[in-house]
Short mmCIF file of C-alpha atoms in Angstrom, two decimals:
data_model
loop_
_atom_site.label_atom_id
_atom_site.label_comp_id
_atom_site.label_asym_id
_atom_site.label_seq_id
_atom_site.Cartn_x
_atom_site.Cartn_y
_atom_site.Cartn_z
CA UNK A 1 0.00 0.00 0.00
CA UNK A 2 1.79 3.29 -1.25
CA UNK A 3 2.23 6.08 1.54
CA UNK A 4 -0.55 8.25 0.69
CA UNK A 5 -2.87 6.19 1.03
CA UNK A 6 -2.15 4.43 4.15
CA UNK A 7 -2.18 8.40 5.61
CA UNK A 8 -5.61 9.07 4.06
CA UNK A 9 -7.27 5.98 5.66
CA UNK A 10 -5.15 6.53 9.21
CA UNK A 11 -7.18 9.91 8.74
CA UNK A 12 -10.17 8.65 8.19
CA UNK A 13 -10.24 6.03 10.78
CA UNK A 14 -9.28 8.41 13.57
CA UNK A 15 -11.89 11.07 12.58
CA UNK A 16 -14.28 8.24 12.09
CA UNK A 17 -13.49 6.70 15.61
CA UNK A 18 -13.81 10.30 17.06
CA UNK A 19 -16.80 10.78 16.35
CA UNK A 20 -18.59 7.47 16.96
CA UNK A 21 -17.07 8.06 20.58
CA UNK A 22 -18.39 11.66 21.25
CA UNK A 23 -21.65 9.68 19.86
CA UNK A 24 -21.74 7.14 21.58
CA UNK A 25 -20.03 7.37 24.65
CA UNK A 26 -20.40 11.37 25.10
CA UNK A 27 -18.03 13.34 27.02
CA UNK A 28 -15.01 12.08 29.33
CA UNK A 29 -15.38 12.59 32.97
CA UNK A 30 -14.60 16.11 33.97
CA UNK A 31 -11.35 15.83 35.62
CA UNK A 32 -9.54 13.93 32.16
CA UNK A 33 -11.99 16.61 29.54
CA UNK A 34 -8.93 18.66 28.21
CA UNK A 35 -11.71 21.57 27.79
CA UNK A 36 -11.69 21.61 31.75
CA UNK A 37 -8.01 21.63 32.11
CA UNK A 38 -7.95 24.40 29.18
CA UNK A 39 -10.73 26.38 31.29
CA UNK A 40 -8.89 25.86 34.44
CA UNK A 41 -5.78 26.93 33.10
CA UNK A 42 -7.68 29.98 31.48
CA UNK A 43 -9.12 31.05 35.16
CA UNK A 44 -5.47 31.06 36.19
CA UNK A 45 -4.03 32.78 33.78
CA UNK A 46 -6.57 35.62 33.69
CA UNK A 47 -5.98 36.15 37.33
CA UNK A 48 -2.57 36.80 37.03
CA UNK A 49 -2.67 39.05 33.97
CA UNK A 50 -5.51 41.21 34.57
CA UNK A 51 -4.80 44.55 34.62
CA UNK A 52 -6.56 47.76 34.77
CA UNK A 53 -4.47 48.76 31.40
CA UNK A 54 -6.47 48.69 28.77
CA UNK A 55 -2.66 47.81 26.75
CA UNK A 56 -1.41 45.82 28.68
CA UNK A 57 -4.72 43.87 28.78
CA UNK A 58 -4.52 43.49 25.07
CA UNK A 59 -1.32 42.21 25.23
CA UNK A 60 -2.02 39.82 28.05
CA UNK A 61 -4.68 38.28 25.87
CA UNK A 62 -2.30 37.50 22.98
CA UNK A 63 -0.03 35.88 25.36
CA UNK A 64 -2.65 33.95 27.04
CA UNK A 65 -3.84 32.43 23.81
CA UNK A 66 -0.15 31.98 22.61
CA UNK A 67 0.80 30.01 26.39
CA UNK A 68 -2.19 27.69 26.09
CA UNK A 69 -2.39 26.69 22.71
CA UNK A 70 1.94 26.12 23.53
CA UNK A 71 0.65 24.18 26.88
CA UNK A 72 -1.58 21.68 25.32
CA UNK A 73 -0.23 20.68 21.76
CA UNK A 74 2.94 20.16 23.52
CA UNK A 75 1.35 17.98 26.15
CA UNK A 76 -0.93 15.90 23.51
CA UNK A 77 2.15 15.99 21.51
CA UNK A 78 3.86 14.10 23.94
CA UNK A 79 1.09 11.93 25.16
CA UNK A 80 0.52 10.80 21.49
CA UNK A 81 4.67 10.12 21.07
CA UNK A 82 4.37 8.31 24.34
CA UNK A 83 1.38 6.16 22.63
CA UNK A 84 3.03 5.21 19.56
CA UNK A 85 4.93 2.27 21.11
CA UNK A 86 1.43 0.67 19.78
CA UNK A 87 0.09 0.97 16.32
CA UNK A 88 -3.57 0.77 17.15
CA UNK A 89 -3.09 2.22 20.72
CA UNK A 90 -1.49 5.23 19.28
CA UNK A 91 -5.14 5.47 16.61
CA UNK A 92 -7.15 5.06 20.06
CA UNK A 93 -5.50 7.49 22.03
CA UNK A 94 -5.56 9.91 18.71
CA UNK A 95 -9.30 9.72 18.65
CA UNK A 96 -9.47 9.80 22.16
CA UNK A 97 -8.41 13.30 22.45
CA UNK A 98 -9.69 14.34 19.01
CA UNK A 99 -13.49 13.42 20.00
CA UNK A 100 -12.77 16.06 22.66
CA UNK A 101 -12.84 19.08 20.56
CA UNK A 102 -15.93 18.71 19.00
CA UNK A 103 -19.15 18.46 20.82
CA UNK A 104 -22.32 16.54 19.03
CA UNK A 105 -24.26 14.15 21.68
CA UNK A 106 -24.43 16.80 24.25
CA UNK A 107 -24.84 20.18 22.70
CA UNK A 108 -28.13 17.53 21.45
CA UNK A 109 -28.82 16.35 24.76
CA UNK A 110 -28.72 19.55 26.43
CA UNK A 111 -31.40 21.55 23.86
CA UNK A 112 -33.16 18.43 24.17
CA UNK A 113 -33.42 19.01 27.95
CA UNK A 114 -34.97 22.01 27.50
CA UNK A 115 -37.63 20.73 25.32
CA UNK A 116 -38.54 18.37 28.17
CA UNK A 117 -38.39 20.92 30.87
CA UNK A 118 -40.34 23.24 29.62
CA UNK A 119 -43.52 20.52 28.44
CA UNK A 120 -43.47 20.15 32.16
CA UNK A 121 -43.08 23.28 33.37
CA UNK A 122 -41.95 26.95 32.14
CA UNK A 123 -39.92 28.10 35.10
CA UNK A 124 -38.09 24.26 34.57
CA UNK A 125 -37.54 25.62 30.65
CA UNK A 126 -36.07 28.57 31.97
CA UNK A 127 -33.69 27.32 34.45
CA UNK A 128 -32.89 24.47 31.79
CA UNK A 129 -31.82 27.00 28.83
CA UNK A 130 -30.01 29.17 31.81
CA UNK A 131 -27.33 26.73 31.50
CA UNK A 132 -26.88 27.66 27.89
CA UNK A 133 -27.36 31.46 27.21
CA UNK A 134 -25.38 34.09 28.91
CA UNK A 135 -29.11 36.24 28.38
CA UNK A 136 -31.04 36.65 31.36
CA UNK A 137 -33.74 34.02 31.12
CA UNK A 138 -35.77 34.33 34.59
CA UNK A 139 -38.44 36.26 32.68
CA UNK A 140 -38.09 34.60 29.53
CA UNK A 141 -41.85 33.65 27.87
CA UNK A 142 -42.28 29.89 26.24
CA UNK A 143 -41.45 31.38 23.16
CA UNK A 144 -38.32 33.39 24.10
CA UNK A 145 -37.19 29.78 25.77
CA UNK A 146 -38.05 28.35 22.36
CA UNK A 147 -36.17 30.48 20.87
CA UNK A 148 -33.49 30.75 23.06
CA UNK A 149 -32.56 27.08 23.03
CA UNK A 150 -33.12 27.05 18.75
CA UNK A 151 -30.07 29.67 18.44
CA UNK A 152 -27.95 27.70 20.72
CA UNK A 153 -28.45 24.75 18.60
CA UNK A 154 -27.81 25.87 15.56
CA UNK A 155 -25.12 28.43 16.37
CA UNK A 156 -23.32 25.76 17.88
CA UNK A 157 -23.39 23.30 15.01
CA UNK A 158 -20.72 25.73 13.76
CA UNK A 159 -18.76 25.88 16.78
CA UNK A 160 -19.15 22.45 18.61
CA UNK A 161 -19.21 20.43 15.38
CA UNK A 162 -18.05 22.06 12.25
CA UNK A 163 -15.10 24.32 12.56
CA UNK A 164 -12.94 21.72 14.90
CA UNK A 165 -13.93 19.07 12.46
CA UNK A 166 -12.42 21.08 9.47
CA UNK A 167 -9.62 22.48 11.05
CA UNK A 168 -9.15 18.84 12.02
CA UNK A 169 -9.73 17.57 8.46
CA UNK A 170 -7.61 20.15 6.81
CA UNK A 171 -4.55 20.31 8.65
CA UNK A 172 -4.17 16.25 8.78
CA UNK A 173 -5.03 15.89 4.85
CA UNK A 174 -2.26 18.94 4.16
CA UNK A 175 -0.02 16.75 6.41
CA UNK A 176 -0.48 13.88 4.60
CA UNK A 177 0.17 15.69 1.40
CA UNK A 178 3.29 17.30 2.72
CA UNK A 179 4.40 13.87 3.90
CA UNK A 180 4.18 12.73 0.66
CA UNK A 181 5.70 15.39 -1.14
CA UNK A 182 8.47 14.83 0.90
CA UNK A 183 8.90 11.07 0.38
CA UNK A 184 6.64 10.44 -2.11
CA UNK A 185 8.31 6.84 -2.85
CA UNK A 186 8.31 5.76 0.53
CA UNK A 187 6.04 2.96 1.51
CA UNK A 188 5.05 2.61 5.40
CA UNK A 189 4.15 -0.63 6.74
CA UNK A 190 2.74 0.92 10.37
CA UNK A 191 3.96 -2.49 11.77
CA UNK A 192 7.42 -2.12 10.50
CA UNK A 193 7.38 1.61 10.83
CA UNK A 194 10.97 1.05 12.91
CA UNK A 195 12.63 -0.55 10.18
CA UNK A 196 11.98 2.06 7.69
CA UNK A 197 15.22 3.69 5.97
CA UNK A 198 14.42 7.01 4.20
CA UNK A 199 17.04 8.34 1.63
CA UNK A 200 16.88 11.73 3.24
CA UNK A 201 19.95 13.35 5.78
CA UNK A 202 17.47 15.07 7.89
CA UNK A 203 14.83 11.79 8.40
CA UNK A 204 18.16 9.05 8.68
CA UNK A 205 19.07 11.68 12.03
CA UNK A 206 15.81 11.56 13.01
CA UNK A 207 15.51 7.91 12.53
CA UNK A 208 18.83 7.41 13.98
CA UNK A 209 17.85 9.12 16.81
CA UNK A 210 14.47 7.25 17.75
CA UNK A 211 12.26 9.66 16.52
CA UNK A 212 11.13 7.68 12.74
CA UNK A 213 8.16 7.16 14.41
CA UNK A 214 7.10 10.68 15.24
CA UNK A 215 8.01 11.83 11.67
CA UNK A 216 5.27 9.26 10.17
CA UNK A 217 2.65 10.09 12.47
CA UNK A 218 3.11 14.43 11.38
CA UNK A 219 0.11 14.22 9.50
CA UNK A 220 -2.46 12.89 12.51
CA UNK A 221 -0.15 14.96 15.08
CA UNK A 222 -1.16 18.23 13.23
CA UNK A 223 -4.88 16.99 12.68
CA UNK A 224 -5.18 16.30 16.57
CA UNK A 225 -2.97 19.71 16.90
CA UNK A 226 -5.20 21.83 14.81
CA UNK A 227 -8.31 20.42 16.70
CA UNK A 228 -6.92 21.25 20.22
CA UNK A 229 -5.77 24.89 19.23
CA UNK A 230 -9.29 25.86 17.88
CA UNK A 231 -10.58 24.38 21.26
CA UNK A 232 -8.63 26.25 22.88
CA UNK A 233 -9.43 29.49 20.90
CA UNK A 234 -12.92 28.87 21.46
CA UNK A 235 -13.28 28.29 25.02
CA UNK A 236 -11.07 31.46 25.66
CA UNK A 237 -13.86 33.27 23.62
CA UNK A 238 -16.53 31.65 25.55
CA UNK A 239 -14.63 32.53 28.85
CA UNK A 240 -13.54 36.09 28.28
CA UNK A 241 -14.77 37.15 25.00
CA UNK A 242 -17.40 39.64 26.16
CA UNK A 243 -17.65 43.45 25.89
CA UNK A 244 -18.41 44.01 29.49
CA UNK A 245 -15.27 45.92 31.40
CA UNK A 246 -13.48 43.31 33.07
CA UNK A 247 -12.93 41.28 29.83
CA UNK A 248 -13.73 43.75 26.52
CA UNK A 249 -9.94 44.17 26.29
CA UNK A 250 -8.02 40.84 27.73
CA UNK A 251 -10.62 39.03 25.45
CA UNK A 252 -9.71 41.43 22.49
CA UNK A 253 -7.64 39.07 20.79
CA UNK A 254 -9.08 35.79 21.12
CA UNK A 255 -12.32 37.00 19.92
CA UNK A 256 -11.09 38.26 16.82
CA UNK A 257 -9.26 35.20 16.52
CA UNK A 258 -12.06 33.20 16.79
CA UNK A 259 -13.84 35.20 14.47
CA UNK A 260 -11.32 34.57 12.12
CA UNK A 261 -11.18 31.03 12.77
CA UNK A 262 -15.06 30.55 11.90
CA UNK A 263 -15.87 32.37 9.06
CA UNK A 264 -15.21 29.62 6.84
CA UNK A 265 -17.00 26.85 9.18
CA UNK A 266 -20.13 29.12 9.71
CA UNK A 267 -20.63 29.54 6.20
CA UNK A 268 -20.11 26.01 5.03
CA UNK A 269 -22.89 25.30 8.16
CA UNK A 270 -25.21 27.92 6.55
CA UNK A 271 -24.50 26.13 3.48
CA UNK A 272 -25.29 22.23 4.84
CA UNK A 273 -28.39 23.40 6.76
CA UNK A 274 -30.13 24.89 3.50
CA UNK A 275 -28.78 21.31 2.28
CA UNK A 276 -30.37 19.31 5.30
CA UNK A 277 -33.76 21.09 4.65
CA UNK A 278 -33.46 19.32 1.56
CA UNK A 279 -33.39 15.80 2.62
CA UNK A 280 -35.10 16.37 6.00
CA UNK A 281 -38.58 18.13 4.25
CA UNK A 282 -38.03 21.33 5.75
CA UNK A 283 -38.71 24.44 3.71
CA UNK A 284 -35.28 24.77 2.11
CA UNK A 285 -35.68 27.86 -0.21
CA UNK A 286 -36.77 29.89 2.72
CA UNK A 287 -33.66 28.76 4.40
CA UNK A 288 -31.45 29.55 1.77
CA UNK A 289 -33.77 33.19 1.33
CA UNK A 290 -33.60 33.78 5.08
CA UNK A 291 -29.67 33.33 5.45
CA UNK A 292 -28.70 35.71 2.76
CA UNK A 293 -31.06 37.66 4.06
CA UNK A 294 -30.50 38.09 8.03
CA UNK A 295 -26.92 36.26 8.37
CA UNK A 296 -25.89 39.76 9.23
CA UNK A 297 -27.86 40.71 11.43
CA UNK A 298 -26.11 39.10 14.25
CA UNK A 299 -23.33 41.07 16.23
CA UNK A 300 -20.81 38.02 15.35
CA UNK A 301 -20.06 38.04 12.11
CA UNK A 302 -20.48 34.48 11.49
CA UNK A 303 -23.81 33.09 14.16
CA UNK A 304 -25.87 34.46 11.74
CA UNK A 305 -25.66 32.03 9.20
CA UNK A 306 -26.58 28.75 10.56
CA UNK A 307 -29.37 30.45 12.97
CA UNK A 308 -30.97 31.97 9.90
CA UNK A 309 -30.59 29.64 7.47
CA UNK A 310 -32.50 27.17 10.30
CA UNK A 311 -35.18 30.42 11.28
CA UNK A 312 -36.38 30.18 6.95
CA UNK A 313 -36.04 26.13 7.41
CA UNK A 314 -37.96 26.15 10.13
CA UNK A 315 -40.23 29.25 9.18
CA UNK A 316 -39.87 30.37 12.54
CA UNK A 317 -38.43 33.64 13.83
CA UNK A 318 -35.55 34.04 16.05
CA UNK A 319 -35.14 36.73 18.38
CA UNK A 320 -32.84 37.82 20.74
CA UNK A 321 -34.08 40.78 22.00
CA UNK A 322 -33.27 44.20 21.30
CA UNK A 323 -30.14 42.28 19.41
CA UNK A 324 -31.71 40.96 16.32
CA UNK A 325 -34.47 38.77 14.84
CA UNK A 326 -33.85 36.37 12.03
CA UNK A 327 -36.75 35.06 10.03
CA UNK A 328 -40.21 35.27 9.81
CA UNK A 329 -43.03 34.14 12.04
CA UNK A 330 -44.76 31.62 9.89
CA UNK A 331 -45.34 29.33 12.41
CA UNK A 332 -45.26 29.38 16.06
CA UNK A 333 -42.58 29.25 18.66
CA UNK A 334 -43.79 25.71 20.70
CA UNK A 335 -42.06 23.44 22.60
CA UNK A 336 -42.30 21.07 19.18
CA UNK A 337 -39.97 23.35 17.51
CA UNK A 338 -36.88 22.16 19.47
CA UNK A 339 -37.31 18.80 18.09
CA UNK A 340 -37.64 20.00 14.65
CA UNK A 341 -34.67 21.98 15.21
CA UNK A 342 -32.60 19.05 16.82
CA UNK A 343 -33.97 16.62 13.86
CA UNK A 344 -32.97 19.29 11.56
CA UNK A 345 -29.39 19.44 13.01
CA UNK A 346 -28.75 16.02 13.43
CA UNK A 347 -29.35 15.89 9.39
CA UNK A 348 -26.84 18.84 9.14
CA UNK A 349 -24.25 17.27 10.97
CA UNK A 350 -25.06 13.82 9.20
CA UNK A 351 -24.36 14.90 5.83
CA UNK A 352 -21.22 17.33 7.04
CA UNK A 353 -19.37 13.63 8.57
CA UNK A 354 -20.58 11.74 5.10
CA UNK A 355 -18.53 14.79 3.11
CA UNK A 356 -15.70 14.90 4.95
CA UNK A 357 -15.57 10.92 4.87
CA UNK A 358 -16.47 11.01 0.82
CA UNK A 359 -13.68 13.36 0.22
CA UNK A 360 -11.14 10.58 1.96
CA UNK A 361 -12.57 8.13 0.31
CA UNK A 362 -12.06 9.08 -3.06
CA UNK A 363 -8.64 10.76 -2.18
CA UNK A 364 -7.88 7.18 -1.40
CA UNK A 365 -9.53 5.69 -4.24
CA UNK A 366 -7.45 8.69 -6.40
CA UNK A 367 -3.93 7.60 -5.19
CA UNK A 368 -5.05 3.75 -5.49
#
């Protein structure tokens, strides 16, 4: 089996494996869920930076983001060197950590809650979608609970599913292209992977010096790498990325950065939830109508999309008040629109895991 194509299925297995995981197992305990150690480590770190310089603030954030992206790909780079003494182990522990930085069974299970809570009782919907909106929801009505819970859903898909997936996806396909362009007549047994000679000065030292192994698994190193940083990105957003005055400037700069980060993601999720209202039945040229229409709306430049292009699926209207509204009120905001919008996303995501596996599939079938 040539090189390239051994990489694309190691790829494919891991992101696979990942996923089925986060699936079917759900989330790791809390005290071994790298997004608590990232969040504890972000707590720490904002203590001892905070200043009341609005510079030096700014600057603290960039270093922040810099130290704990540095902290983590350095420790799962080592934890994944340390598990390569094992083919599959090393594959396990890979998807281990990379079914970490994407969320899919709970961000589900938690709107879901909602939609029970509230059949049973309002004030239980409004403590229930508490947990997921920074909005003030003791005087939410049923609707604004609706609501509420249907633009965490689907502005989520974006960041809990999507964007780690791609980065994911992108930077361990590159890697196994750059692998290949370096050796491109090398064939890896994974077994063997020891025993391999390479014709090259700079891979015989690293061979020679114990390290073959590491070089050959680059490509799933970077994929797990790239999923880990965005993580990491992310949660500092979630954490400090507000524009009230103890975080508005330490949170400058991961903000942006996660802005940056998601305006690809956001609009491929636009993109695959006009394409889910396809296959699911939903109203799918209102979706795509409603998303060019109000994806702006939003403060973020990139929640709009998938919460608008579901508001014209859905026919509903999403509001936030005094913020925006997205959509049109065709039909009404009831509990029963949760599990429309939870069907709908489970298509979205569906379809987004069957592309990114198609595209490895025929990369495969390509270099065959």
């Amino acid at each position: 089996m040539q090189q390239i194509e051994l990489l694309t299925i190691e790829l494919l297995i891991v992101i696979v494996a990942a996923v089925l995981m986060d699936i079917i197992l759900g989330e790791l305990p809390s005290r071994l869920h790298p997004v608590v150690w990232i969040g504890k480590s972000i707590e720490k770190l904002k203590s001892l930076f905070l200043s009341t310089s609005k510079t030096k603030n700014r600057f603290s954030g960039l270093i922040m983001t810099l130290l704990i992206i540095i902290m983590f790909t350095v420790l799962f780079s080592i934890i994944q060197y340390i598990s390569s003494f094992n083919y599959i182990f090393y594959l396990l522990v890979a998807s281990i950590i990379l079914s970490t930085t994407f969320a899919i069974r709970s961000l589900v299970n938690f709107v879901h809650d909602v939609y029970v809570n509230i059949n049973e009782d309002l004030e239980k919907g409004r403590k229930s979608v508490s947990f997921l909106v920074s909005r003030e929801t003791s005087n939410l009505s049923s609707e604004n609970v609706v609501s509420a819970a249907i633009e965490t859903l689907t502005e989520n898909i974006t960041d809990s599913v999507v964007s780690p997936i791609f980065y994911i996806f992108i930077f361990g396909f590159m890697g196994n292209i750059l692998l290949y362009l370096i050796h491109p007549s090398v064939t890896i047994n994974p077994f063997l992977i020891n025993n391999i000679s390479f014709q090259d000065p700079l891979l015989n030292f690293l061979s020679a010096s114990g390290i073959g192994y590491s070089w050959y698994q680059f490509p799933i190193i970077l994929a797990v790498l790239a999923g880990v940083s965005y993580r990491v990105v992310n949660t500092l957003d979630a954490m400090i990325g507000y524009k009230n005055p103890e975080n508005i400037d330490i949170g400058w700069f991961p903000a942006r950065l996660d802005d940056i980060l998601n305006y690809i993601p956001a609009r491929i999720t636009g993109f695959l939830v006009v394409l889910a209202s396809i296959f699911g039945g939903f109203d799918y040229r209102s979706s795509w109508k409603v998303m060019l229409s109000d994806a702006r709306s939003t403060p973020s430049p990139n929640s709009g999309y998938s919460m608008a292009a579901a508001a014209g699926s859905l026919g509903i209207q999403l509001i936030k008040p005094e913020v925006y509204k997205l959509g049109y009120p065709k039909n009404e905001l009831k509990p029963e629109m949760i599990k429309r919008a939870i069907k709908l996303t489970i298509i979205t995501v569906t379809l987004y895991i069957l592309i990114i596996i198609l595209i490895l599939f025929f990369t495969f079938l390509f270099f065959n």
